[in-house]
Amino acid sequence: MDLPYYEDPGPGLGFEPARTVTRSNAPALSLNGTWRFRPRPTAAEPAPGYHADRDESADWDENWDEIPVPGHWQMHGHGSPAYTNVRYPFPLDPPHVPDENPTGDYRRAFDLPDDWPGADQGARTLLRFDGVDSCFRVWLNGELLGHATGSRLAHEFEVGRLLRPGRNTLAVRVHQWSAGSYLEDQDMWWLSGIFRDVTLLARPEAALGDHFVHAGYEHATGTGVLSVETSAPATLSIPELGLDQVDPAGPHRIPGVEPWSAEQPRLYDAVLNTPQETVSLRIGFRSIAIEDGVLRVNGRRILFRGVNRHEWHPEQGRALDRATMLQDVLLMKRHNINAVRTSHYPPHPDFLDLCDEYGLWVIDECDLETHGFTEVGWRRNPTDDPMWRAACLDRIERTVERDKNHPAILLWSLGNEAGHGENLETMAAWCHARDPERPVHYEGDWDSPYVDVYSRMYASHEEVLAIGRREEAPASTPERDAHRRTLPFIQCEYAHAMGNGPGGLTEYQELFEQYERLQGGFVWEWIDHGIPQRTPDGTLYYAYGGDFGEPLHDGNFIADGLLFPDRTPSPGLVEFMKVVAPVRITGAADEGGRLRIDNLYDFRSLAHLAFSWTVEEEGVPVARGTLAVPEVPAGSGVDLPLPKVPAAAGESWLTVRATLAEDQPWAPAGHEVAWGQLRLAERPQRTPMPAAGMEKADADGVALGSARFDPASGVLVRLGGLPVSGPRLDVWRAPTDNDLGGGVRSLAHAWRRAGLDRMRHRTVSTGLEDGAFVVRSRVAPAATDLGLLTEYRWSQQDGRLRLDVSVVPEGDWDGLTLPRLGLRMALPAAFDQVDWFGLGPGESYRDTRQAVHVGRFAAPVAQLQTPYVMPQENGNRSDVRWATFLDASGAGLRVEGEPFFDFTARPWTPEDLDAARHTADLRPRDQVFLTLDQTHQGIGSASCGPGALPQHRLTAGVTAFSLLFSEVRS
């Protein structure tokens, strides 16, 4: 049976062989801009019928719209985005697609420059498409050129014979679904259209069709070895290295070159010349080797501090401009990220240019994923079906050939989550033959027989430890097991950055640094793929799966990045920056105290950094200075004496910061790279004054000094002139995405099943005991005999109201963890200014607290909220010594810990957070709601990965904690 071209499992017809991107002085004409566009509901429409003898306006009617190219038609009012993670949004019937196949007809008229070289001069002209999703057919001046699939791959068509002087008309028909869609199930919005550049390229008669730069580095001698393969005779010049019009093939041995690395991305400008063309190159010398199971660059082991990066812009989808790409690269560099995996397709070529220039290691991934075949047990999976071999090979060839001249690229990746099969083995063999200098990566086959690194996703800390020790579970055969144990290990995805989190980063990093075989990993992922929408009253929120009426979707699993959709760094990115910082500052303040500064760079010394210190007492700066640090080589450290500082009367901390001494291409001088903090003096202990007695008040309740309690429940209702509600024991938090991970096996499901979201209070007794007002209650959920027996002991201490809380679990908790354990109370809405002394300035939890430091901070309640795309628990401040909650006049409530407490302050309740699906659902109430906590359950990464480590779990047990309350008067 003849198949329509869009159901052809092959790569397409009519386009040129793959080749590298060139920076040529030959003429080029961008065809980006406003195109005419006509959407169709199916692919069954007749061919567009554009004719060479009609000018562009003759086919215009009211059925045509205008659309930007690059762009996706769903982002410009034609159809809607749809999100699925694994499941295909169409039947698995390869290579067929449904009749309901949205199709877009594009048309663009352009004028050929008068001096454009023609075929009569021996020149060729190529029409280049850098990305069209998912299948397209092309006509020029009414003549069919061909069709192609491979959405994130470049395709060029030879059009010189069809061009005419003056006006030309280009027509493109794009189908949302095609046979190629089966190879592109890549956990992202399904979006269609011409979303990357379209360019007309003149190729002179003696043009370079292709070139391949081989620039090795002999680290033992500092010698560069250069050879450039060219498809036509040419000469090579690199003025900085003294090469002038030499034979590109060489090989040229060049002593004393500066190697390229992500830390010092040294590039040499070069040109290839033919009689009619000059091609500019940027060459980076570096070597890649795997020795004794370790990946080495330029002779040294490297450690990936990486992220997975989908291309995303909230308004433009995957149609990114260079400014957005540069913004990504600068944000990565400024947050200590040194590597990118281009999940799960080759990026726009400009992004790789920026990685070369600014310095990022790259795993370049092929445009291949067939994840949805897991739904049918991998039956008919294209990666193991000969029908798809040509398409699979074409995809890896187009990836490698386009990108082969980027020094930033260390590994080729065959694709992602595509099972395993002979087509993948064939792709790997082609890579090894075409580019033996670079290793091959693929995570999907854990036996790893045809790749050069052992790669995994979301392996637990325990498993990573075993792999580091080479004690992992065996592979399927002894031969494969022996091979795999010789491979370096990479976590190509870990630490799922969905919502609040990820937790456990510190413990992963400790393993990566301890075991040489463990070479780091790539956090999933870089950015939340939210799409901006507005409520009827104009409130902005970010939409996710299901918000566009998709019958099949995966909800907010698309919002799992270290950046919010507007590219604001999340707390997770700030945490990751601290955990992977290339400088570690530690020390001890005991007698003869010292500072330890370790250089964790792979290559670079610390000569480019300046070190400064500050001493704060009770959060107030009292001394500062600079620190003389020698030029510490990579991989070594130095011990220094502590700065001499005045004796402290209160809790005192030394903070040492490492900042850029001079401007770098990616950040200005003064940018903070790393910091460390050291306690110099403990918090002084106070001797409490004798407590005052309790007196019975009138019908309004019970009084203890200036405090007044409800006579029935014993709950505090007023402190001096300040009305309050609570505090009472509370264990619920609005589940995080990580709490929800695992569905019916999730923490949140267990918590709700146990009723922790619907706890009720029963007052057992109230009364005076030894000068204190004591309230006993049982806090418990319905439909179970579980309970928390709680005692609130109120007394006066030094003019403050002291609360001692003790909690005893009752019933069989059977290992059930608690979301949190603490108190909940409320103040009038006017008390919305918060000052605190503790960890800050950002949010922190038990396993996400490396990026915060001890200090004194202030913020309005509104700024304490973290706007996760799907609302959830957020904004906790940890290890707080004291906090005040004040109104505009400076009056309010002061809370002190003995020694510490955690707090949140919100204009809505945890139940409001729990019920909200988007930030726009949260509407401030007329109170400020406080949680004053002893501790929280850790965050973990269970949205797609391991949960909180055992040491960060909150199990029900006998607990006691204390707080002091006092009224602050204006």
Short mmCIF file of C-alpha atoms in Angstrom, two decimals, residues 197-348:
data_model
loop_
_atom_site.label_atom_id
_atom_site.label_comp_id
_atom_site.label_asym_id
_atom_site.label_seq_id
_atom_site.Cartn_x
_atom_site.Cartn_y
_atom_site.Cartn_z
CA ASP A 197 15.36 30.05 10.84
CA VAL A 198 14.78 29.82 7.10
CA THR A 199 17.69 31.04 4.96
CA LEU A 200 18.68 31.20 1.32
CA LEU A 201 22.41 30.45 0.94
CA ALA A 202 24.54 31.18 -2.12
CA ARG A 203 27.23 28.56 -2.76
CA PRO A 204 29.89 29.74 -5.19
CA GLU A 205 31.41 27.34 -7.69
CA ALA A 206 34.46 26.73 -5.49
CA ALA A 207 32.57 26.78 -2.22
CA LEU A 208 33.37 24.57 0.75
CA GLY A 209 30.54 22.14 1.04
CA ASP A 210 31.77 20.83 4.38
CA HIS A 211 34.71 20.80 6.78
CA PHE A 212 35.67 18.90 9.92
CA VAL A 213 38.06 20.38 12.46
CA HIS A 214 40.25 18.04 14.52
CA ALA A 215 42.04 20.07 17.17
CA GLY A 216 43.67 17.81 19.76
CA TYR A 217 45.73 18.76 22.80
CA GLU A 218 48.70 16.86 24.18
CA HIS A 219 48.52 17.81 27.84
CA ALA A 220 51.94 16.42 28.71
CA THR A 221 53.70 18.81 26.31
CA GLY A 222 51.14 21.59 25.79
CA THR A 223 51.14 20.87 22.05
CA GLY A 224 48.13 21.34 19.85
CA VAL A 225 47.61 19.00 16.91
CA LEU A 226 45.45 20.44 14.16
CA SER A 227 43.95 18.90 11.05
CA VAL A 228 40.97 20.16 9.06
CA GLU A 229 39.18 17.96 6.56
CA THR A 230 37.70 19.97 3.68
CA SER A 231 35.39 18.96 0.84
CA ALA A 232 37.24 21.17 -1.64
CA PRO A 233 40.76 22.56 -1.99
CA ALA A 234 41.36 25.38 0.52
CA THR A 235 44.01 27.06 2.62
CA LEU A 236 44.01 27.59 6.38
CA SER A 237 45.18 30.66 8.29
CA ILE A 238 45.40 31.21 12.06
CA PRO A 239 47.35 34.45 12.52
CA GLU A 240 47.62 34.08 16.30
CA LEU A 241 49.38 30.73 15.85
CA GLY A 242 51.55 31.78 12.91
CA LEU A 243 49.72 29.66 10.33
CA ASP A 244 49.29 31.47 7.02
CA GLN A 245 47.69 29.91 3.95
CA VAL A 246 48.75 26.39 4.94
CA ASP A 247 47.29 23.07 3.86
CA PRO A 248 44.34 22.45 6.24
CA ALA A 249 44.95 18.70 6.33
CA GLY A 250 48.28 19.11 8.12
CA PRO A 251 48.62 17.71 10.63
CA HIS A 252 50.07 20.83 12.25
CA ARG A 253 51.86 20.45 15.57
CA ILE A 254 51.73 23.74 17.43
CA PRO A 255 53.64 24.09 20.70
CA GLY A 256 52.34 26.16 23.59
CA VAL A 257 48.66 26.42 22.67
CA GLU A 258 46.15 27.30 25.36
CA PRO A 259 43.62 24.48 25.61
CA TRP A 260 39.84 24.89 25.56
CA SER A 261 37.84 23.94 28.64
CA ALA A 262 34.52 24.97 30.12
CA GLU A 263 36.43 26.92 32.77
CA GLN A 264 38.75 28.70 30.31
CA PRO A 265 37.16 28.50 26.87
CA ARG A 266 40.12 29.59 24.76
CA LEU A 267 39.20 29.92 21.08
CA TYR A 268 41.49 30.75 18.17
CA ASP A 269 40.07 32.62 15.17
CA ALA A 270 40.84 30.93 11.88
CA VAL A 271 39.77 31.14 8.23
CA LEU A 272 39.48 28.65 5.41
CA ASN A 273 39.91 30.25 2.00
CA THR A 274 38.91 29.13 -1.47
CA PRO A 275 39.13 31.36 -4.54
CA GLN A 276 35.50 32.46 -4.06
CA GLU A 277 34.72 31.99 -0.38
CA THR A 278 36.07 32.63 3.10
CA VAL A 279 34.79 30.51 5.97
CA SER A 280 35.46 31.70 9.53
CA LEU A 281 36.22 29.19 12.26
CA ARG A 282 36.66 29.34 16.02
CA ILE A 283 38.97 26.52 17.04
CA GLY A 284 39.36 25.12 20.53
CA PHE A 285 42.13 22.62 21.26
CA ARG A 286 41.15 19.84 23.63
CA SER A 287 41.48 16.09 24.01
CA ILE A 288 38.92 13.58 25.27
CA ALA A 289 39.87 10.18 26.65
CA ILE A 290 38.45 7.44 28.84
CA GLU A 291 41.19 5.91 30.94
CA ASP A 292 40.70 3.37 33.74
CA GLY A 293 36.98 4.06 33.76
CA VAL A 294 37.40 7.83 34.03
CA LEU A 295 36.43 10.46 31.46
CA ARG A 296 39.30 12.91 31.09
CA VAL A 297 39.61 16.14 29.14
CA ASN A 298 43.07 17.51 28.51
CA GLY A 299 44.42 14.82 30.81
CA ARG A 300 42.28 15.67 33.82
CA ARG A 301 39.14 14.09 35.26
CA ILE A 302 36.17 16.42 34.91
CA LEU A 303 33.03 16.66 37.01
CA PHE A 304 29.75 17.62 35.36
CA ARG A 305 27.76 20.20 37.32
CA GLY A 306 25.10 20.09 34.69
CA VAL A 307 21.50 20.72 33.68
CA ASN A 308 19.20 19.29 31.06
CA ARG A 309 17.98 22.04 28.79
CA HIS A 310 14.86 22.00 26.68
CA GLU A 311 14.47 25.04 24.45
CA TRP A 312 11.67 27.15 25.87
CA HIS A 313 10.31 30.66 25.87
CA PRO A 314 6.93 31.26 27.56
CA GLU A 315 5.52 33.32 24.68
CA GLN A 316 7.40 31.81 21.74
CA GLY A 317 7.67 28.15 22.68
CA ARG A 318 10.78 26.58 21.15
CA ALA A 319 11.33 29.50 18.79
CA LEU A 320 14.20 31.10 20.70
CA ASP A 321 16.14 34.16 19.65
CA ARG A 322 19.85 34.58 20.32
CA ALA A 323 19.25 37.01 23.18
CA THR A 324 17.25 34.36 25.06
CA MET A 325 19.93 31.75 24.40
CA LEU A 326 22.58 34.12 25.71
CA GLN A 327 20.46 34.79 28.78
CA ASP A 328 20.39 31.05 29.46
CA VAL A 329 24.14 30.68 29.07
CA LEU A 330 24.90 33.64 31.32
CA LEU A 331 22.48 32.40 33.98
CA MET A 332 24.13 28.99 33.89
CA LYS A 333 27.62 30.38 34.20
CA ARG A 334 26.59 32.74 37.02
CA HIS A 335 25.07 29.80 38.93
CA ASN A 336 28.20 27.61 38.71
CA ILE A 337 26.74 25.28 36.07
CA ASN A 338 29.43 23.92 33.76
CA ALA A 339 27.57 21.47 31.53
CA VAL A 340 24.42 21.06 29.43
CA ARG A 341 22.72 18.02 28.03
CA THR A 342 20.64 19.16 25.07
CA SER A 343 17.55 17.22 26.04
CA HIS A 344 16.31 15.68 23.87
CA TYR A 345 17.40 17.03 20.52
CA PRO A 346 20.11 19.22 19.00
CA PRO A 347 19.54 22.85 19.99
CA HIS A 348 19.55 25.87 17.74
#
